[in-house]
PDB file of C-alpha atoms in Angstrom:
ATOM      1  CA  UNK A   1      16.042 -38.323  -7.440  1.00 37.00           C
ATOM      2  CA  UNK A   2      14.334 -34.692  -7.818  1.00 41.00           C
ATOM      3  CA  UNK A   3      16.491 -31.863  -7.345  1.00 45.00           C
ATOM      4  CA  UNK A   4      13.914 -29.058  -4.727  1.00 45.00           C
ATOM      5  CA  UNK A   5      14.515 -25.855  -4.893  1.00 46.00           C
ATOM      6  CA  UNK A   6      16.481 -23.854  -2.037  1.00 47.00           C
ATOM      7  CA  UNK A   7      13.470 -21.432  -1.965  1.00 57.00           C
ATOM      8  CA  UNK A   8       9.944 -21.483  -3.057  1.00 68.00           C
ATOM      9  CA  UNK A   9       9.455 -17.724  -3.756  1.00 70.00           C
ATOM     10  CA  UNK A  10       6.022 -18.389  -3.361  1.00 73.00           C
ATOM     11  CA  UNK A  11       5.995 -19.899  -0.117  1.00 73.00           C
ATOM     12  CA  UNK A  12       6.557 -16.522   1.823  1.00 73.00           C
ATOM     13  CA  UNK A  13       2.959 -15.047   0.698  1.00 78.00           C
ATOM     14  CA  UNK A  14       1.028 -18.274   2.353  1.00 79.00           C
ATOM     15  CA  UNK A  15      -1.004 -17.602   5.194  1.00 83.00           C
ATOM     16  CA  UNK A  16      -1.129 -19.482   8.472  1.00 83.00           C
ATOM     17  CA  UNK A  17      -2.896 -18.943  11.490  1.00 85.00           C
ATOM     18  CA  UNK A  18      -1.160 -18.125  14.596  1.00 85.00           C
ATOM     19  CA  UNK A  19      -3.591 -17.720  17.149  1.00 84.00           C
ATOM     20  CA  UNK A  20      -6.770 -19.768  16.551  1.00 86.00           C
ATOM     21  CA  UNK A  21      -9.455 -18.578  17.523  1.00 85.00           C
ATOM     22  CA  UNK A  22     -13.022 -19.557  17.578  1.00 84.00           C
ATOM     23  CA  UNK A  23     -15.170 -17.656  14.857  1.00 83.00           C
ATOM     24  CA  UNK A  24     -18.243 -15.644  14.983  1.00 85.00           C
ATOM     25  CA  UNK A  25     -21.206 -16.325  13.637  1.00 83.00           C
ATOM     26  CA  UNK A  26     -23.334 -13.201  12.074  1.00 83.00           C
ATOM     27  CA  UNK A  27     -26.490 -14.802  10.796  1.00 77.00           C
ATOM     28  CA  UNK A  28     -25.295 -17.068   7.826  1.00 78.00           C
ATOM     29  CA  UNK A  29     -22.370 -15.572   7.725  1.00 83.00           C
ATOM     30  CA  UNK A  30     -19.127 -17.566  10.157  1.00 82.00           C
ATOM     31  CA  UNK A  31     -16.031 -15.491  10.565  1.00 82.00           C
ATOM     32  CA  UNK A  32     -12.837 -16.925  11.322  1.00 81.00           C
ATOM     33  CA  UNK A  33     -11.209 -14.496  14.121  1.00 83.00           C
ATOM     34  CA  UNK A  34      -7.772 -16.659  14.669  1.00 85.00           C
ATOM     35  CA  UNK A  35      -4.797 -14.478  14.306  1.00 86.00           C
ATOM     36  CA  UNK A  36      -3.020 -14.971  10.968  1.00 86.00           C
ATOM     37  CA  UNK A  37       0.469 -14.337   9.629  1.00 85.00           C
ATOM     38  CA  UNK A  38      -0.601 -11.300   8.006  1.00 86.00           C
ATOM     39  CA  UNK A  39      -2.991  -9.985  10.803  1.00 88.00           C
ATOM     40  CA  UNK A  40       0.250 -10.249  13.224  1.00 87.00           C
ATOM     41  CA  UNK A  41       2.116  -8.532  10.088  1.00 88.00           C
ATOM     42  CA  UNK A  42      -0.840  -5.121  10.705  1.00 90.00           C
ATOM     43  CA  UNK A  43      -0.906  -5.523  14.253  1.00 91.00           C
ATOM     44  CA  UNK A  44       2.978  -5.251  15.084  1.00 89.00           C
ATOM     45  CA  UNK A  45       2.851  -2.208  12.313  1.00 91.00           C
ATOM     46  CA  UNK A  46       0.295  -0.671  14.045  1.00 93.00           C
ATOM     47  CA  UNK A  47       1.963  -0.834  17.231  1.00 94.00           C
ATOM     48  CA  UNK A  48       5.008   0.352  16.004  1.00 93.00           C
ATOM     49  CA  UNK A  49       3.411   3.167  14.152  1.00 94.00           C
ATOM     50  CA  UNK A  50       1.583   4.516  17.776  1.00 93.00           C
ATOM     51  CA  UNK A  51       4.772   4.158  19.529  1.00 93.00           C
ATOM     52  CA  UNK A  52       6.703   6.408  16.910  1.00 91.00           C
ATOM     53  CA  UNK A  53       4.151   8.982  16.949  1.00 89.00           C
ATOM     54  CA  UNK A  54       3.936   8.887  21.079  1.00 88.00           C
ATOM     55  CA  UNK A  55       7.143   9.049  21.506  1.00 86.00           C
ATOM     56  CA  UNK A  56       7.822  11.612  18.926  1.00 83.00           C
ATOM     57  CA  UNK A  57       5.215  14.147  19.715  1.00 77.00           C
ATOM     58  CA  UNK A  58       6.838  15.900  22.514  1.00 71.00           C
ATOM     59  CA  UNK A  59       6.094  19.695  20.798  1.00 69.00           C
ATOM     60  CA  UNK A  60       9.717  20.963  21.550  1.00 69.00           C
ATOM     61  CA  UNK A  61      10.801  24.285  20.617  1.00 71.00           C
ATOM     62  CA  UNK A  62      14.033  22.616  19.334  1.00 72.00           C
ATOM     63  CA  UNK A  63      13.070  18.799  17.735  1.00 73.00           C
ATOM     64  CA  UNK A  64      14.780  16.161  18.626  1.00 81.00           C
ATOM     65  CA  UNK A  65      15.539  13.471  15.520  1.00 84.00           C
ATOM     66  CA  UNK A  66      11.826  11.519  15.952  1.00 83.00           C
ATOM     67  CA  UNK A  67       9.719  15.022  16.069  1.00 85.00           C
ATOM     68  CA  UNK A  68      11.609  15.865  13.090  1.00 86.00           C
ATOM     69  CA  UNK A  69      10.617  13.174  11.482  1.00 88.00           C
ATOM     70  CA  UNK A  70       7.323  13.156  12.389  1.00 88.00           C
ATOM     71  CA  UNK A  71       6.695  16.624  11.377  1.00 88.00           C
ATOM     72  CA  UNK A  72       8.365  15.783   8.004  1.00 91.00           C
ATOM     73  CA  UNK A  73       6.230  13.023   7.402  1.00 92.00           C
ATOM     74  CA  UNK A  74       3.527  15.361   8.347  1.00 91.00           C
ATOM     75  CA  UNK A  75       4.557  18.421   5.898  1.00 92.00           C
ATOM     76  CA  UNK A  76       4.835  15.679   3.159  1.00 92.00           C
ATOM     77  CA  UNK A  77       1.296  14.880   3.102  1.00 94.00           C
ATOM     78  CA  UNK A  78      -0.154  18.450   4.038  1.00 92.00           C
ATOM     79  CA  UNK A  79       2.024  20.774   1.562  1.00 92.00           C
ATOM     80  CA  UNK A  80       3.074  18.426  -0.936  1.00 92.00           C
ATOM     81  CA  UNK A  81      -0.520  16.607  -1.457  1.00 92.00           C
ATOM     82  CA  UNK A  82      -3.108  18.704   0.410  1.00 93.00           C
ATOM     83  CA  UNK A  83      -1.756  21.809   0.013  1.00 90.00           C
ATOM     84  CA  UNK A  84      -1.470  21.886  -4.149  1.00 92.00           C
ATOM     85  CA  UNK A  85      -3.896  19.846  -4.828  1.00 92.00           C
ATOM     86  CA  UNK A  86      -7.230  20.120  -2.496  1.00 92.00           C
ATOM     87  CA  UNK A  87      -6.140  23.901  -1.185  1.00 88.00           C
ATOM     88  CA  UNK A  88      -7.145  25.375   2.410  1.00 86.00           C
ATOM     89  CA  UNK A  89     -10.367  23.197   2.453  1.00 85.00           C
ATOM     90  CA  UNK A  90      -8.792  19.864   2.039  1.00 87.00           C
ATOM     91  CA  UNK A  91      -6.795  20.499   5.531  1.00 89.00           C
ATOM     92  CA  UNK A  92      -9.360  18.464   7.546  1.00 91.00           C
ATOM     93  CA  UNK A  93      -8.476  15.347   5.400  1.00 93.00           C
ATOM     94  CA  UNK A  94      -4.364  15.168   5.865  1.00 94.00           C
ATOM     95  CA  UNK A  95      -5.049  12.870   9.362  1.00 93.00           C
ATOM     96  CA  UNK A  96      -6.772  10.514   7.172  1.00 94.00           C
ATOM     97  CA  UNK A  97      -4.131  10.597   4.375  1.00 95.00           C
ATOM     98  CA  UNK A  98      -1.144  10.910   6.783  1.00 95.00           C
ATOM     99  CA  UNK A  99      -2.686   7.243   8.373  1.00 94.00           C
ATOM    100  CA  UNK A 100      -3.058   5.657   5.001  1.00 94.00           C
ATOM    101  CA  UNK A 101       0.596   6.664   4.100  1.00 96.00           C
ATOM    102  CA  UNK A 102       2.196   5.869   7.220  1.00 95.00           C
ATOM    103  CA  UNK A 103       0.125   2.635   7.592  1.00 95.00           C
ATOM    104  CA  UNK A 104       1.120   1.126   3.786  1.00 95.00           C
ATOM    105  CA  UNK A 105       4.747   2.737   4.333  1.00 95.00           C
ATOM    106  CA  UNK A 106       5.497   0.992   7.438  1.00 94.00           C
ATOM    107  CA  UNK A 107       4.150  -2.645   6.323  1.00 92.00           C
ATOM    108  CA  UNK A 108       6.059  -2.142   2.973  1.00 93.00           C
ATOM    109  CA  UNK A 109       9.383  -1.108   4.922  1.00 92.00           C
ATOM    110  CA  UNK A 110       9.014  -4.431   7.155  1.00 89.00           C
ATOM    111  CA  UNK A 111       8.262  -6.608   4.534  1.00 86.00           C
ATOM    112  CA  UNK A 112      11.701  -5.502   2.616  1.00 85.00           C
ATOM    113  CA  UNK A 113      13.850  -4.921   5.892  1.00 82.00           C
ATOM    114  CA  UNK A 114      12.685  -8.162   7.234  1.00 77.00           C
ATOM    115  CA  UNK A 115      12.860 -10.308   4.445  1.00 68.00           C
ATOM    116  CA  UNK A 116      16.341 -11.687   5.051  1.00 61.00           C
ATOM    117  CA  UNK A 117      15.256 -13.469   7.938  1.00 57.00           C
ATOM    118  CA  UNK A 118      12.506 -15.305   5.626  1.00 55.00           C
ATOM    119  CA  UNK A 119      15.828 -15.791   3.144  1.00 51.00           C
ATOM    120  CA  UNK A 120      17.296 -17.604   5.901  1.00 51.00           C
ATOM    121  CA  UNK A 121      14.059 -19.586   6.690  1.00 51.00           C
ATOM    122  CA  UNK A 122      12.802 -17.097   9.346  1.00 51.00           C
ATOM    123  CA  UNK A 123       8.638 -16.057   9.324  1.00 57.00           C
ATOM    124  CA  UNK A 124      10.119 -12.320  10.482  1.00 56.00           C
ATOM    125  CA  UNK A 125       7.764 -11.052   8.281  1.00 63.00           C
ATOM    126  CA  UNK A 126       5.080 -11.149   6.177  1.00 76.00           C
ATOM    127  CA  UNK A 127       4.628  -9.223   2.857  1.00 83.00           C
ATOM    128  CA  UNK A 128       1.021  -7.598   4.203  1.00 89.00           C
ATOM    129  CA  UNK A 129       0.841  -5.517   0.939  1.00 90.00           C
ATOM    130  CA  UNK A 130       1.677  -8.357  -1.410  1.00 89.00           C
ATOM    131  CA  UNK A 131      -1.641  -9.765  -0.657  1.00 90.00           C
ATOM    132  CA  UNK A 132      -4.467  -8.438  -2.825  1.00 91.00           C
ATOM    133  CA  UNK A 133      -7.039  -8.627  -0.521  1.00 90.00           C
ATOM    134  CA  UNK A 134      -5.748  -5.855   2.093  1.00 92.00           C
ATOM    135  CA  UNK A 135      -4.872  -3.710  -0.960  1.00 94.00           C
ATOM    136  CA  UNK A 136      -7.708  -4.178  -2.624  1.00 94.00           C
ATOM    137  CA  UNK A 137      -9.384  -3.210   1.315  1.00 94.00           C
ATOM    138  CA  UNK A 138      -7.897  -0.218   1.663  1.00 94.00           C
ATOM    139  CA  UNK A 139      -8.264   0.686  -1.815  1.00 95.00           C
ATOM    140  CA  UNK A 140     -12.144   0.139  -1.747  1.00 94.00           C
ATOM    141  CA  UNK A 141     -12.569   1.573   1.821  1.00 94.00           C
ATOM    142  CA  UNK A 142     -10.682   4.922   0.937  1.00 94.00           C
ATOM    143  CA  UNK A 143     -12.265   4.805  -2.545  1.00 93.00           C
ATOM    144  CA  UNK A 144     -16.295   4.510  -1.009  1.00 92.00           C
ATOM    145  CA  UNK A 145     -15.250   6.616   1.824  1.00 93.00           C
ATOM    146  CA  UNK A 146     -14.583   9.640  -0.823  1.00 92.00           C
ATOM    147  CA  UNK A 147     -18.029   8.446  -2.549  1.00 91.00           C
ATOM    148  CA  UNK A 148     -20.299   8.859  -0.205  1.00 92.00           C
ATOM    149  CA  UNK A 149     -18.792  11.941   1.289  1.00 92.00           C
ATOM    150  CA  UNK A 150     -19.435  12.913  -2.318  1.00 90.00           C
ATOM    151  CA  UNK A 151     -23.002  12.690  -1.371  1.00 90.00           C
ATOM    152  CA  UNK A 152     -22.864  14.049   1.894  1.00 90.00           C
ATOM    153  CA  UNK A 153     -21.866  17.448   1.004  1.00 89.00           C
ATOM    154  CA  UNK A 154     -23.192  17.399  -2.510  1.00 87.00           C
ATOM    155  CA  UNK A 155     -25.964  15.495  -2.399  1.00 87.00           C
ATOM    156  CA  UNK A 156     -27.734  13.878  -5.652  1.00 86.00           C
ATOM    157  CA  UNK A 157     -25.924  16.627  -7.621  1.00 87.00           C
ATOM    158  CA  UNK A 158     -22.949  15.189  -7.415  1.00 86.00           C
ATOM    159  CA  UNK A 159     -24.069  12.636  -9.693  1.00 83.00           C
ATOM    160  CA  UNK A 160     -22.938  15.271 -12.066  1.00 83.00           C
ATOM    161  CA  UNK A 161     -19.318  14.298 -11.667  1.00 83.00           C
ATOM    162  CA  UNK A 162     -20.660  11.663 -14.458  1.00 83.00           C
ATOM    163  CA  UNK A 163     -21.774  14.172 -17.735  1.00 80.00           C
ATOM    164  CA  UNK A 164     -18.932  16.252 -18.491  1.00 70.00           C
ATOM    165  CA  UNK A 165     -19.866  19.926 -18.729  1.00 71.00           C
ATOM    166  CA  UNK A 166     -21.136  21.251 -22.253  1.00 71.00           C
ATOM    167  CA  UNK A 167     -21.084  17.994 -23.795  1.00 71.00           C
ATOM    168  CA  UNK A 168     -24.206  17.362 -26.051  1.00 75.00           C
ATOM    169  CA  UNK A 169     -27.352  15.491 -24.302  1.00 76.00           C
ATOM    170  CA  UNK A 170     -27.434  12.976 -27.074  1.00 73.00           C
ATOM    171  CA  UNK A 171     -23.906  11.747 -26.280  1.00 78.00           C
ATOM    172  CA  UNK A 172     -25.275  11.527 -22.419  1.00 77.00           C
ATOM    173  CA  UNK A 173     -26.501   8.471 -23.340  1.00 82.00           C
ATOM    174  CA  UNK A 174     -22.852   6.966 -24.395  1.00 82.00           C
ATOM    175  CA  UNK A 175     -20.736   8.947 -21.972  1.00 84.00           C
ATOM    176  CA  UNK A 176     -22.083   8.840 -19.092  1.00 84.00           C
ATOM    177  CA  UNK A 177     -21.507   4.813 -18.672  1.00 87.00           C
ATOM    178  CA  UNK A 178     -18.208   5.491 -19.855  1.00 88.00           C
ATOM    179  CA  UNK A 179     -17.220   7.623 -16.984  1.00 85.00           C
ATOM    180  CA  UNK A 180     -19.213   5.689 -14.393  1.00 88.00           C
ATOM    181  CA  UNK A 181     -17.142   2.703 -15.542  1.00 90.00           C
ATOM    182  CA  UNK A 182     -13.605   4.787 -15.140  1.00 88.00           C
ATOM    183  CA  UNK A 183     -14.855   6.127 -11.828  1.00 89.00           C
ATOM    184  CA  UNK A 184     -15.384   2.849 -10.724  1.00 90.00           C
ATOM    185  CA  UNK A 185     -12.375   0.911 -12.165  1.00 92.00           C
ATOM    186  CA  UNK A 186     -10.310   3.344  -9.712  1.00 91.00           C
ATOM    187  CA  UNK A 187     -10.350   0.967  -6.961  1.00 92.00           C
ATOM    188  CA  UNK A 188      -9.466  -1.940  -8.982  1.00 93.00           C
ATOM    189  CA  UNK A 189      -6.437  -0.159 -10.616  1.00 92.00           C
ATOM    190  CA  UNK A 190      -5.496   1.008  -7.182  1.00 92.00           C
ATOM    191  CA  UNK A 191      -5.135  -1.916  -5.488  1.00 94.00           C
ATOM    192  CA  UNK A 192      -3.691  -3.453  -8.352  1.00 93.00           C
ATOM    193  CA  UNK A 193      -0.744  -0.948  -8.465  1.00 92.00           C
ATOM    194  CA  UNK A 194       0.634  -1.565  -4.960  1.00 92.00           C
ATOM    195  CA  UNK A 195      -0.256  -5.473  -4.949  1.00 93.00           C
ATOM    196  CA  UNK A 196       1.670  -5.957  -8.242  1.00 91.00           C
ATOM    197  CA  UNK A 197       4.795  -3.633  -7.267  1.00 90.00           C
ATOM    198  CA  UNK A 198       5.152  -5.278  -3.828  1.00 90.00           C
ATOM    199  CA  UNK A 199       4.722  -8.578  -4.511  1.00 89.00           C
ATOM    200  CA  UNK A 200       7.065  -8.660  -8.081  1.00 87.00           C
ATOM    201  CA  UNK A 201       9.983  -7.383  -6.039  1.00 85.00           C
ATOM    202  CA  UNK A 202       9.950 -10.078  -3.260  1.00 83.00           C
ATOM    203  CA  UNK A 203       9.370 -12.510  -5.712  1.00 85.00           C
ATOM    204  CA  UNK A 204      12.435 -11.042  -7.494  1.00 86.00           C
ATOM    205  CA  UNK A 205      14.487 -11.358  -4.264  1.00 83.00           C
ATOM    206  CA  UNK A 206      13.171 -14.530  -3.424  1.00 80.00           C
ATOM    207  CA  UNK A 207      14.534 -15.964  -6.470  1.00 82.00           C
ATOM    208  CA  UNK A 208      18.070 -14.778  -6.379  1.00 83.00           C
ATOM    209  CA  UNK A 209      18.167 -15.811  -2.449  1.00 78.00           C
ATOM    210  CA  UNK A 210      17.643 -18.976  -4.222  1.00 79.00           C
ATOM    211  CA  UNK A 211      20.679 -18.884  -6.780  1.00 82.00           C
ATOM    212  CA  UNK A 212      22.478 -17.362  -4.072  1.00 82.00           C
ATOM    213  CA  UNK A 213      21.792 -20.328  -2.092  1.00 78.00           C
ATOM    214  CA  UNK A 214      21.580 -23.374  -4.400  1.00 81.00           C
ATOM    215  CA  UNK A 215      24.957 -21.924  -6.559  1.00 83.00           C
ATOM    216  CA  UNK A 216      26.615 -21.736  -3.352  1.00 83.00           C
ATOM    217  CA  UNK A 217      26.309 -25.256  -2.148  1.00 82.00           C
ATOM    218  CA  UNK A 218      27.227 -26.496  -5.424  1.00 80.00           C
ATOM    219  CA  UNK A 219      30.531 -24.489  -5.548  1.00 79.00           C
ATOM    220  CA  UNK A 220      31.529 -25.588  -2.255  1.00 80.00           C
ATOM    221  CA  UNK A 221      31.354 -28.983  -3.061  1.00 78.00           C
ATOM    222  CA  UNK A 222      34.825 -28.882  -4.790  1.00 73.00           C
ATOM    223  CA  UNK A 223      36.663 -29.205  -8.004  1.00 75.00           C
ATOM    224  CA  UNK A 224      35.214 -27.697 -11.048  1.00 73.00           C
ATOM    225  CA  UNK A 225      32.159 -27.221  -9.430  1.00 73.00           C
ATOM    226  CA  UNK A 226      33.962 -24.528  -7.182  1.00 79.00           C
ATOM    227  CA  UNK A 227      33.220 -21.886 -10.297  1.00 85.00           C
ATOM    228  CA  UNK A 228      29.290 -21.851  -9.372  1.00 82.00           C
ATOM    229  CA  UNK A 229      30.668 -19.499  -6.216  1.00 83.00           C
ATOM    230  CA  UNK A 230      31.563 -16.793  -9.292  1.00 86.00           C
ATOM    231  CA  UNK A 231      27.590 -16.473 -10.314  1.00 85.00           C
ATOM    232  CA  UNK A 232      26.423 -16.951  -6.355  1.00 84.00           C
ATOM    233  CA  UNK A 233      28.132 -13.815  -5.350  1.00 88.00           C
ATOM    234  CA  UNK A 234      26.890 -12.205  -8.271  1.00 89.00           C
ATOM    235  CA  UNK A 235      23.290 -13.191  -6.880  1.00 86.00           C
ATOM    236  CA  UNK A 236      23.930 -11.953  -4.123  1.00 86.00           C
ATOM    237  CA  UNK A 237      25.310  -8.712  -5.045  1.00 90.00           C
ATOM    238  CA  UNK A 238      22.118  -8.526  -7.342  1.00 88.00           C
ATOM    239  CA  UNK A 239      20.095  -8.831  -4.181  1.00 85.00           C
ATOM    240  CA  UNK A 240      21.891  -5.440  -2.031  1.00 87.00           C
ATOM    241  CA  UNK A 241      21.341  -3.617  -5.264  1.00 90.00           C
ATOM    242  CA  UNK A 242      17.474  -4.974  -5.530  1.00 88.00           C
ATOM    243  CA  UNK A 243      16.903  -4.508  -1.972  1.00 88.00           C
ATOM    244  CA  UNK A 244      17.711  -0.764  -2.074  1.00 89.00           C
ATOM    245  CA  UNK A 245      15.717  -0.478  -5.067  1.00 91.00           C
ATOM    246  CA  UNK A 246      12.840  -2.119  -3.549  1.00 90.00           C
ATOM    247  CA  UNK A 247      13.230   0.107  -0.435  1.00 92.00           C
ATOM    248  CA  UNK A 248      12.393   2.848  -2.591  1.00 93.00           C
ATOM    249  CA  UNK A 249       9.527   1.598  -4.461  1.00 93.00           C
ATOM    250  CA  UNK A 250       8.242   0.626  -0.928  1.00 93.00           C
ATOM    251  CA  UNK A 251       8.306   4.452  -0.157  1.00 94.00           C
ATOM    252  CA  UNK A 252       7.088   5.616  -3.357  1.00 94.00           C
ATOM    253  CA  UNK A 253       4.114   3.449  -3.593  1.00 94.00           C
ATOM    254  CA  UNK A 254       2.924   4.161   0.116  1.00 95.00           C
ATOM    255  CA  UNK A 255       3.305   7.853  -1.476  1.00 95.00           C
ATOM    256  CA  UNK A 256       1.277   6.897  -5.134  1.00 95.00           C
ATOM    257  CA  UNK A 257      -1.036   5.774  -3.053  1.00 95.00           C
ATOM    258  CA  UNK A 258      -1.509   8.196  -0.789  1.00 95.00           C
ATOM    259  CA  UNK A 259      -1.450  10.965  -3.961  1.00 95.00           C
ATOM    260  CA  UNK A 260      -4.097   9.000  -5.897  1.00 94.00           C
ATOM    261  CA  UNK A 261      -6.961   9.060  -2.974  1.00 94.00           C
ATOM    262  CA  UNK A 262      -5.719  12.876  -2.439  1.00 95.00           C
ATOM    263  CA  UNK A 263      -6.674  13.049  -6.117  1.00 93.00           C
ATOM    264  CA  UNK A 264      -9.845  11.596  -5.670  1.00 93.00           C
ATOM    265  CA  UNK A 265     -10.962  13.655  -3.071  1.00 93.00           C
ATOM    266  CA  UNK A 266     -10.215  16.638  -4.857  1.00 92.00           C
ATOM    267  CA  UNK A 267     -13.141  15.655  -7.013  1.00 89.00           C
ATOM    268  CA  UNK A 268     -15.170  16.299  -3.296  1.00 89.00           C
ATOM    269  CA  UNK A 269     -13.405  18.971  -2.123  1.00 88.00           C
ATOM    270  CA  UNK A 270     -13.233  21.070  -5.291  1.00 84.00           C
ATOM    271  CA  UNK A 271     -16.588  19.678  -6.395  1.00 78.00           C
ATOM    272  CA  UNK A 272     -18.021  22.298  -9.691  1.00 67.00           C
ATOM    273  CA  UNK A 273     -14.836  23.184 -10.530  1.00 60.00           C
ATOM    274  CA  UNK A 274     -14.934  22.797 -14.294  1.00 48.00           C
ATOM    275  CA  UNK A 275     -18.506  21.230 -13.925  1.00 46.00           C
TER     276      UNK A 275
END
């Protein structure tokens, strides 16, 4: 009889419907409006964010812990990203960048902190940012919103972004396509960076969880097999260490996503500097 693995590391990424809803037909396009585990996790994350800022927005002279945390998150985006990169003209974009950062951060942390429930067979959280469709949507919406903003603010002159200053005209035939390719590949790399880091971390954690369960069951059978309890305990220690690392990665990847969005926005806000 074949031995089944204790945990399938890819099972946690399966999407299934929680609340089936009738599809919506728009022309020849059919949109499934059912609430899946992925959608439910995003809704839960959005509710947590709204509740947190609703409770933290007290405007007290001596802030409580919630207000201090909210102000620290705001200052992280305002003082460490927008101020140094965009300058004073970029303050109006802080709300969007902060929302982007907080949304990704909360989804990342939810998928890590509630992962132990998944290891125990409970579907408590879904790793939303481990889905390329979600990270690609965030990346494409962010990138093309910035691209459209560039045209709104600067008109056709924004296209000179693809023509490096000081370049001989005959070289533009080669350089413009290269610059355009490198520019429009940004949402791909933006999406893959977040997706790959979160996917890899969850797979590794699940694999070590499988080792803990399989070796633990083997060790409890007694006899010489009890030596399997040692690698089972070591695997559990690795899970604890990797969970700490994954929490760091969750925060870092949210910040990196917001930082790259700020850098792309800089080409619109400070357009013409160096062109």
